[in-house]
Tab-separated table of C-alpha atoms in Angstrom:
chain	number	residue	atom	x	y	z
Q	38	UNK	CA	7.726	-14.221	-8.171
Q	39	UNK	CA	8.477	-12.178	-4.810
Q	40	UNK	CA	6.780	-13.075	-1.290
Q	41	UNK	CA	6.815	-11.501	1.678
Q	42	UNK	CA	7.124	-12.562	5.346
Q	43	UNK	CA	5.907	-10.941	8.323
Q	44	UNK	CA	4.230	-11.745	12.131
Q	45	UNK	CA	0.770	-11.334	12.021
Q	46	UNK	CA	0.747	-10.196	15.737
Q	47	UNK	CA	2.737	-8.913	17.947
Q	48	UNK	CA	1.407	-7.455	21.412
Q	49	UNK	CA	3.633	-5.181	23.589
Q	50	UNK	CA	3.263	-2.461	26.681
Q	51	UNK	CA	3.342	1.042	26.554
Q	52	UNK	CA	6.629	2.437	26.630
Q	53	UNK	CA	8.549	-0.798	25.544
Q	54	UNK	CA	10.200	-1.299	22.369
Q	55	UNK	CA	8.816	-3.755	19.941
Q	56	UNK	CA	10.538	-4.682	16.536
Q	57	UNK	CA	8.504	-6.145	13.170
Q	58	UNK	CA	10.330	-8.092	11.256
Q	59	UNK	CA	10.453	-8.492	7.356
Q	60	UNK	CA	12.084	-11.388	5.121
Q	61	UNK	CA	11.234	-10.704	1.363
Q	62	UNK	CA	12.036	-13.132	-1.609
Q	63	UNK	CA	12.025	-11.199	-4.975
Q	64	UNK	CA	13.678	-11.721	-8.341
Q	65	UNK	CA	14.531	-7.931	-8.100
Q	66	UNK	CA	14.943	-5.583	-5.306
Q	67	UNK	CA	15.069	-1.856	-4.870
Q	68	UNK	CA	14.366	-1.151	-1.480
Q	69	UNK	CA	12.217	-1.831	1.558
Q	70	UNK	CA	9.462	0.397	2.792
Q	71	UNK	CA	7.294	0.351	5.857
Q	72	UNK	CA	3.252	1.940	6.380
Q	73	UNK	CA	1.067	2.285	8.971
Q	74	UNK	CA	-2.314	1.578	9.266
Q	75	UNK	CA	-5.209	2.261	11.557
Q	76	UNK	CA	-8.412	0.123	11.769
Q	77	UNK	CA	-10.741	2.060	8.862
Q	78	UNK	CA	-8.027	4.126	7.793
Q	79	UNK	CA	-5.478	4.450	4.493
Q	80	UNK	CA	-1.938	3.449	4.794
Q	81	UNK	CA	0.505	6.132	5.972
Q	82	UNK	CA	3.958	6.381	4.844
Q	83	UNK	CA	6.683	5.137	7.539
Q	84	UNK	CA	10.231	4.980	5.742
Q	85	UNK	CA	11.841	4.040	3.191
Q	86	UNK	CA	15.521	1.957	2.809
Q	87	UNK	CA	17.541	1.443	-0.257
Q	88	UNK	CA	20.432	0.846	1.463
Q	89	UNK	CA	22.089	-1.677	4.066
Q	90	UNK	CA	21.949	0.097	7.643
Q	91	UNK	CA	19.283	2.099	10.016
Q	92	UNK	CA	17.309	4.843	9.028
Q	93	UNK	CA	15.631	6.827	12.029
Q	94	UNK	CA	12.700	9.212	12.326
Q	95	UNK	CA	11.643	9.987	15.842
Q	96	UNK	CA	10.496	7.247	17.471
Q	97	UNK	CA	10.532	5.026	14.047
Q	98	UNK	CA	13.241	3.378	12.588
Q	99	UNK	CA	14.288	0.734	9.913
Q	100	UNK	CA	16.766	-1.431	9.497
Q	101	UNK	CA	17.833	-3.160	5.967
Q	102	UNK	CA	19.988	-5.734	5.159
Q	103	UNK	CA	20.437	-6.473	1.575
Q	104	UNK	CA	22.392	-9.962	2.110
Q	105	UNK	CA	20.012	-11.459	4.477
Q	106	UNK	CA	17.070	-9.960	2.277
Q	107	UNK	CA	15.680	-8.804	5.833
Q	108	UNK	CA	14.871	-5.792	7.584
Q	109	UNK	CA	12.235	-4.520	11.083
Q	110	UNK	CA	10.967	-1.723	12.011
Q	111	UNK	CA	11.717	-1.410	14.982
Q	112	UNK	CA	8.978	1.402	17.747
Q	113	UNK	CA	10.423	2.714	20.350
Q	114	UNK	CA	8.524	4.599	23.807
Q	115	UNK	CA	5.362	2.644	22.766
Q	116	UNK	CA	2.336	4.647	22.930
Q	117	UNK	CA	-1.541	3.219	22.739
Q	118	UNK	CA	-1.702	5.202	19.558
Q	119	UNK	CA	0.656	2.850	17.670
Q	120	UNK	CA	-1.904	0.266	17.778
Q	121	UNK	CA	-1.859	-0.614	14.069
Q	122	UNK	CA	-0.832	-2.807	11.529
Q	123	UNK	CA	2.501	-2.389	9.846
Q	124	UNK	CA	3.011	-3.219	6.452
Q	125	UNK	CA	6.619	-4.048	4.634
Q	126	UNK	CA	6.404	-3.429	1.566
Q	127	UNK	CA	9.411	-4.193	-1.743
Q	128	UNK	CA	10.331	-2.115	-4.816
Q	129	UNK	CA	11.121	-4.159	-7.171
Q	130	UNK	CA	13.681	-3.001	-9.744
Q	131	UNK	CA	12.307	-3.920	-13.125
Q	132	UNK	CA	11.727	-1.283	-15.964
Q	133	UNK	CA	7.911	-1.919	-16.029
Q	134	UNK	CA	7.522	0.865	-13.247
Q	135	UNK	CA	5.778	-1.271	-11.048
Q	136	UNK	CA	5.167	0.300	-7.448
Q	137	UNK	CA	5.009	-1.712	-4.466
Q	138	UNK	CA	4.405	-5.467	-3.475
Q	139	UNK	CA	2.855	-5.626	0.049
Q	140	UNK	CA	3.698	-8.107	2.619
Q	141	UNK	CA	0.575	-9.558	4.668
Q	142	UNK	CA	0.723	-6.919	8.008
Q	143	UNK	CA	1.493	-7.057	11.412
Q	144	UNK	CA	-0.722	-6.145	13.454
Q	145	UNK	CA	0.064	-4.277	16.906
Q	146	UNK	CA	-1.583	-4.013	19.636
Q	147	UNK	CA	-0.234	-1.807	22.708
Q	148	UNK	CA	-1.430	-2.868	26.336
Q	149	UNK	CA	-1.238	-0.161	29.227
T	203	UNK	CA	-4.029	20.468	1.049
T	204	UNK	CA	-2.609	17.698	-0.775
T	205	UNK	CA	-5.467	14.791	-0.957
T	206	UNK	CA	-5.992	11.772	-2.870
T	207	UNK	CA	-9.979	11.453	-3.093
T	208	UNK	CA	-12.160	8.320	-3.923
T	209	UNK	CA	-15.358	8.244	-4.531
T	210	UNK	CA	-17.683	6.439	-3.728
T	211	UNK	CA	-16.868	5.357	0.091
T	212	UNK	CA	-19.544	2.905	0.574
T	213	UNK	CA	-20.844	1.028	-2.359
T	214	UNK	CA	-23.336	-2.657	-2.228
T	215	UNK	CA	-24.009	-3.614	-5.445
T	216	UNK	CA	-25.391	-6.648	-7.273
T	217	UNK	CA	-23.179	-9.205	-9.347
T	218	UNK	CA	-22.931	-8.300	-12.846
T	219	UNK	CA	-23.988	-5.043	-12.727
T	220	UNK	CA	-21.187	-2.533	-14.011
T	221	UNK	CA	-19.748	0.243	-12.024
T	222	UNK	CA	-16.604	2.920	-11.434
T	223	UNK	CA	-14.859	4.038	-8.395
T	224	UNK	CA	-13.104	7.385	-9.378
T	225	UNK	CA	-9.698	8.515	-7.859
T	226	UNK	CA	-8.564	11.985	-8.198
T	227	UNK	CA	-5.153	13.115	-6.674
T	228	UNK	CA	-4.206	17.338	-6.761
T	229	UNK	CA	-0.455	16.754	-6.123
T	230	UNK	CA	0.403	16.019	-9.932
T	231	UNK	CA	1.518	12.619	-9.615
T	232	UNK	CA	2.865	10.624	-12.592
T	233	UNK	CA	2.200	7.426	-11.135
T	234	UNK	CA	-1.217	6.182	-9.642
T	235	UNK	CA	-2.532	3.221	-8.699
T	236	UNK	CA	-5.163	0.581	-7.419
T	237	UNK	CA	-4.547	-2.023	-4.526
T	238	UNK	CA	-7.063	-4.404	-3.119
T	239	UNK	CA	-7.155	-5.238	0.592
T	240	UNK	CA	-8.456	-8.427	2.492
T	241	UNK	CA	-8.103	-9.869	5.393
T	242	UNK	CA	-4.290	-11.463	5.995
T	243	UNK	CA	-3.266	-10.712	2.386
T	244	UNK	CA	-2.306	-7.182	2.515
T	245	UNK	CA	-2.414	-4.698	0.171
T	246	UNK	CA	-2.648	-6.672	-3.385
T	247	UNK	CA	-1.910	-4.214	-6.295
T	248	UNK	CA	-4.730	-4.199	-9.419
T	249	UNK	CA	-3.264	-1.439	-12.011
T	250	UNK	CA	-0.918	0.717	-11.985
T	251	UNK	CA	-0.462	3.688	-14.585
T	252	UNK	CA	3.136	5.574	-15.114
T	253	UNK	CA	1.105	8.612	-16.737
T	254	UNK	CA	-1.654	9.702	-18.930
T	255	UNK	CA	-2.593	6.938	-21.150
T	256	UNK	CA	0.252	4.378	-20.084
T	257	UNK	CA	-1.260	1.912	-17.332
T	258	UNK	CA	-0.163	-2.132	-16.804
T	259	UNK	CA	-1.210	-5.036	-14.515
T	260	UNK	CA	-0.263	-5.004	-11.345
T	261	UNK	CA	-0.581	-8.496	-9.373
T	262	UNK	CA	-4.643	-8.938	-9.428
T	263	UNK	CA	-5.899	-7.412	-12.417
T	264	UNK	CA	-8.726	-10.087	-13.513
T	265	UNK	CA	-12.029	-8.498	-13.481
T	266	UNK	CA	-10.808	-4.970	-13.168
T	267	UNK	CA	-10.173	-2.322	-15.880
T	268	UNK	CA	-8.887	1.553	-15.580
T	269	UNK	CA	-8.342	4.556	-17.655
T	270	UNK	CA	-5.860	7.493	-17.646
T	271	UNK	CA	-7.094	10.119	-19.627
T	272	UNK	CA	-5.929	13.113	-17.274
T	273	UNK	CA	-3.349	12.861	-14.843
T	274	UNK	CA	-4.712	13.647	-11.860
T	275	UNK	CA	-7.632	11.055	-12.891
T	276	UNK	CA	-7.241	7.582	-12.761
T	277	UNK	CA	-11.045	5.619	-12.499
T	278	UNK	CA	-10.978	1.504	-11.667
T	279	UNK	CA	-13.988	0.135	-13.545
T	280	UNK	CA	-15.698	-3.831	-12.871
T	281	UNK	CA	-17.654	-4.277	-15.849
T	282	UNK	CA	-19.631	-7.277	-14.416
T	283	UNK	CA	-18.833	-7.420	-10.726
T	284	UNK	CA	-18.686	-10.704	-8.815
T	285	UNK	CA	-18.529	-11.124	-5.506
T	286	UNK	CA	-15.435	-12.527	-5.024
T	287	UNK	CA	-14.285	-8.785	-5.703
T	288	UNK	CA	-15.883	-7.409	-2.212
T	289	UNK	CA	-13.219	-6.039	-0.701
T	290	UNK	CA	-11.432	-2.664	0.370
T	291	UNK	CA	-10.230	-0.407	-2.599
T	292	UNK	CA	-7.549	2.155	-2.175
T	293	UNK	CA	-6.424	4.246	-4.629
T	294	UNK	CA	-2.236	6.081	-4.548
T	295	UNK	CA	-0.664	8.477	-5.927
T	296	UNK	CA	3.239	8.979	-6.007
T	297	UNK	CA	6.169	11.203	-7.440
T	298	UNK	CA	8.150	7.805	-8.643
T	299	UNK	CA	7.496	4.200	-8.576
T	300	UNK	CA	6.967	3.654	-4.628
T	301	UNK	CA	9.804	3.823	-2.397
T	302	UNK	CA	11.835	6.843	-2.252
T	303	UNK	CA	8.680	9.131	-2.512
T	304	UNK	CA	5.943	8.005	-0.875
T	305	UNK	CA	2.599	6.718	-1.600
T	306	UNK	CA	-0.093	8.923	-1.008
T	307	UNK	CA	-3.252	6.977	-0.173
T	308	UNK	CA	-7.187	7.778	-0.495
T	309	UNK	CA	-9.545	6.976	1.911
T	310	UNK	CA	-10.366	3.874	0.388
T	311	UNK	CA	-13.840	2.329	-0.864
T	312	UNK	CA	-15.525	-0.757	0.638
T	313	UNK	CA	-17.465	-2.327	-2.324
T	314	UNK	CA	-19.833	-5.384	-1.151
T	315	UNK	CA	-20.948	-7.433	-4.116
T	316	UNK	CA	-23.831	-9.265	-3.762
């Protein structure tokens, strides 16, 4: 079976830096993706890592480490709008094409 | 523009009484599938299908069945609802198996079962 570990919350001001964390037991890995989600909206793509290192997009990034089976997102400049919940989310490598198993969300909230 | 639809949004419904939320995506994804959301568990997947007429269990697929007769159509049927299915239904769409390519995501239907 795989599981997935995550904060539930995590409250931070605007302009700080706040990093989600991710610790994933599988019996197969791939690679570690992150999504956004508003309150009554779909989940948004974030990034994706296959690989051990930091992957950055703007303000985004993502960090994997394969060893440690761990990797955060970490937001930088917080802005109110990033008030969401993050989801990490696992490939795992079997040949049954499965997609993605979710972890539970962390949800952010951004204080002025 | 590149959507995934779902259909219907809202939906209340009585226990046993059959119905079908329809997913259509125009980006000619392969692979589509069905999550279920609730509260603290994330995003639990149902079914998943690889193309036309090749689908599998995801994670949660008691209760739940769905077809893949076109490819940009992939329905999720409850024969005999129960209401220990209300929940928040989204449908995806991707170019591979999650990851690399992304997931595109519907809007998602709230079904209440009664």
């Amino acid at each position: 079976g795989q599981s997935l570990e995550q904060p539930s919350e995590v409250t931070a001001v605007e302009g700080a830096i706040v990093q989600i964390n991710c610790t994933y037991q599988t019996s197969g890995f791939y690679g570690l993706s992150w999504y956004q989600q508003h309150d009554g909206g779909a989940p948004t793509f974030l990034s994706y890592n296959a690989l051990d290192g930091l992957e950055e997009t703007g303000r985004f990034s993502s960090f994997l480490s394969r060893s440690d089976s761990y990797g955060y997102l970490l937001l930088q400049e917080l802005q109110m709008k990033d008030s969401a919940s993050y989801f990490c989310a696992v490939r795992l490598n079997n040949n049954a094409g499965n997609m993605l198993t979710f972890g539970g969300g962390t949800r952010l909230m951004v204080k002025p | 523009e590149a959507q995934v639809t779902q259909n219907p949004r809202y939906l209340i419904t009585v226990t046993g009484k059959k119905l079908t939320v329809t997913c259509s995506q125009n980006m000619n994804h392969e692979y589509m599938s069905w999550y279920r959301q609730d509260p603290g568990l994330g995003l639990r997947q149902i079914y998943y299908s690889m193309n036309v007429e090749v689908t599998d269990k995801g994670d949660v697929p008691e209760g739940y069945k769905v077809s893949r007769k076109e490819k940009r159509n992939f329905p999720l049927i409850l024969e005999s609802p129960s209401p220990n299915q209300t929940s928040l239904y989204f449908c995806a769409s991707s170019l591979s198996p999650g990851g690399v390519y992304e997931q595109y995501f519907g809007p998602g239907t709230r079904l209440t079962v009664t």
